[in-house]
Amino acid sequence: GAVVSQHPSRVICKSGTSVKIECRSLDFQATTMFWYRQFPKQSLMLMATSNEGSKATYEQGVEKDKFLINHASLTLSTLTVTSAHPEDSSFYICSADSDRANEQYFGPGTRLTVT
Amino acid sequence: AQSVSQHNHHVILSEAASLELGCNYSYGGTVNLFWYVQYPGQHLQLLLKYFSGDPLVKGIKGFEAEFIKSKFSFNLRKPSVQWSDTAEYFCAALTGTASKLTFGTGTRLQVTL
């Protein structure tokens, strides 16, 4: 099946610094990738939809200047959390559309801890 | 806006018991429905999906779900759960022309020996 990877799996950073998370589709091309945030014991909340070669579409309430998304190729999307604060600590998950219509494959997630 | 509701937040079952997890969605048009499972420490995996056709959908690991349009429901079932089914289960909906998934709040299933 389609595989999506994320790197790093876990990161700890100091408040005020920026962190980049990579999402890769390993064996398929993904024109669309999605970034989610999951708080402990809660559901996934869609942050933004990333389309290759164009600007990301952010969900209401998500600061686009804080969560920078770049989708430079059909297999890579990055999420950069700028000027991170402790409240940004969370589990960030990406997904990618497979070549099958309307089916997303999820990455393993990245645990971000801001101290 | 579309929404997905999962009313069972935490379910505890003994092994071999039957399982039914509720999922309701709010959207009157064409809807694609999914059940995902998240085992402890692992990423989301697709259990099954409904796009069209037979409303009774069979997925992996013995799971099935039934789409009942009149009730806006897509409940997940398994006749006999195993300890290894302990996980978080998420219902999700994809509606209209949007490719965005809306997730329910999840149900934590705990299967005891």
PDB file of C-alpha atoms in Angstrom, chain A residues 6-49:
ATOM      1  CA  GLN A   6       7.252  12.066   8.449  1.00  0.00           C
ATOM      2  CA  HIS A   7      10.476  13.433   9.827  1.00  0.00           C
ATOM      3  CA  PRO A   8      11.288  13.922  12.585  1.00  0.00           C
ATOM      4  CA  SER A   9       9.081  11.651  14.623  1.00  0.00           C
ATOM      5  CA  ARG A  10       9.756  13.635  17.754  1.00  0.00           C
ATOM      6  CA  VAL A  11      11.254  17.058  18.329  1.00  0.00           C
ATOM      7  CA  ILE A  12      11.845  19.260  21.333  1.00  0.00           C
ATOM      8  CA  CYS A  13      12.588  22.919  20.799  1.00  0.00           C
ATOM      9  CA  LYS A  14      12.882  26.054  22.846  1.00  0.00           C
ATOM     10  CA  SER A  15      10.252  28.744  22.822  1.00  0.00           C
ATOM     11  CA  GLY A  16      10.842  31.270  20.067  1.00  0.00           C
ATOM     12  CA  THR A  17      12.621  28.936  17.688  1.00  0.00           C
ATOM     13  CA  SER A  18      11.266  27.452  14.460  1.00  0.00           C
ATOM     14  CA  VAL A  19      10.782  23.802  13.634  1.00  0.00           C
ATOM     15  CA  LYS A  20      10.371  22.167  10.231  1.00  0.00           C
ATOM     16  CA  ILE A  21       8.461  18.916   9.771  1.00  0.00           C
ATOM     17  CA  GLU A  22       8.698  16.965   6.532  1.00  0.00           C
ATOM     18  CA  CYS A  23       6.018  14.787   5.000  1.00  0.00           C
ATOM     19  CA  ARG A  24       6.903  12.474   2.134  1.00  0.00           C
ATOM     20  CA  SER A  25       4.880  10.119  -0.013  1.00  0.00           C
ATOM     21  CA  LEU A  26       7.317   7.275  -0.588  1.00  0.00           C
ATOM     22  CA  ASP A  27       5.812   5.241  -3.392  1.00  0.00           C
ATOM     23  CA  PHE A  28       3.274   7.487  -5.031  1.00  0.00           C
ATOM     24  CA  GLN A  29       2.854  11.052  -6.167  1.00  0.00           C
ATOM     25  CA  ALA A  30       0.568  13.220  -4.130  1.00  0.00           C
ATOM     26  CA  THR A  31      -0.807  16.375  -5.664  1.00  0.00           C
ATOM     27  CA  THR A  32      -2.533  17.153  -2.402  1.00  0.00           C
ATOM     28  CA  MET A  33      -1.258  16.763   1.125  1.00  0.00           C
ATOM     29  CA  PHE A  34      -3.014  17.632   4.344  1.00  0.00           C
ATOM     30  CA  TRP A  35      -1.712  18.749   7.716  1.00  0.00           C
ATOM     31  CA  TYR A  36      -3.572  17.880  10.901  1.00  0.00           C
ATOM     32  CA  ARG A  37      -3.065  18.588  14.542  1.00  0.00           C
ATOM     33  CA  GLN A  38      -4.087  16.164  17.247  1.00  0.00           C
ATOM     34  CA  PHE A  39      -4.317  17.119  20.892  1.00  0.00           C
ATOM     35  CA  PRO A  40      -4.106  14.388  23.534  1.00  0.00           C
ATOM     36  CA  LYS A  41      -7.179  12.169  23.566  1.00  0.00           C
ATOM     37  CA  GLN A  42      -8.834  14.316  20.917  1.00  0.00           C
ATOM     38  CA  SER A  43      -9.563  14.005  17.243  1.00  0.00           C
ATOM     39  CA  LEU A  44      -7.584  15.240  14.287  1.00  0.00           C
ATOM     40  CA  MET A  45      -8.189  18.824  13.329  1.00  0.00           C
ATOM     41  CA  LEU A  46      -7.370  19.808   9.770  1.00  0.00           C
ATOM     42  CA  MET A  47      -4.968  22.752   9.694  1.00  0.00           C
ATOM     43  CA  ALA A  48      -4.371  23.203   6.001  1.00  0.00           C
ATOM     44  CA  THR A  49      -4.530  21.635   2.580  1.00  0.00           C
TER      45      THR A  49
END
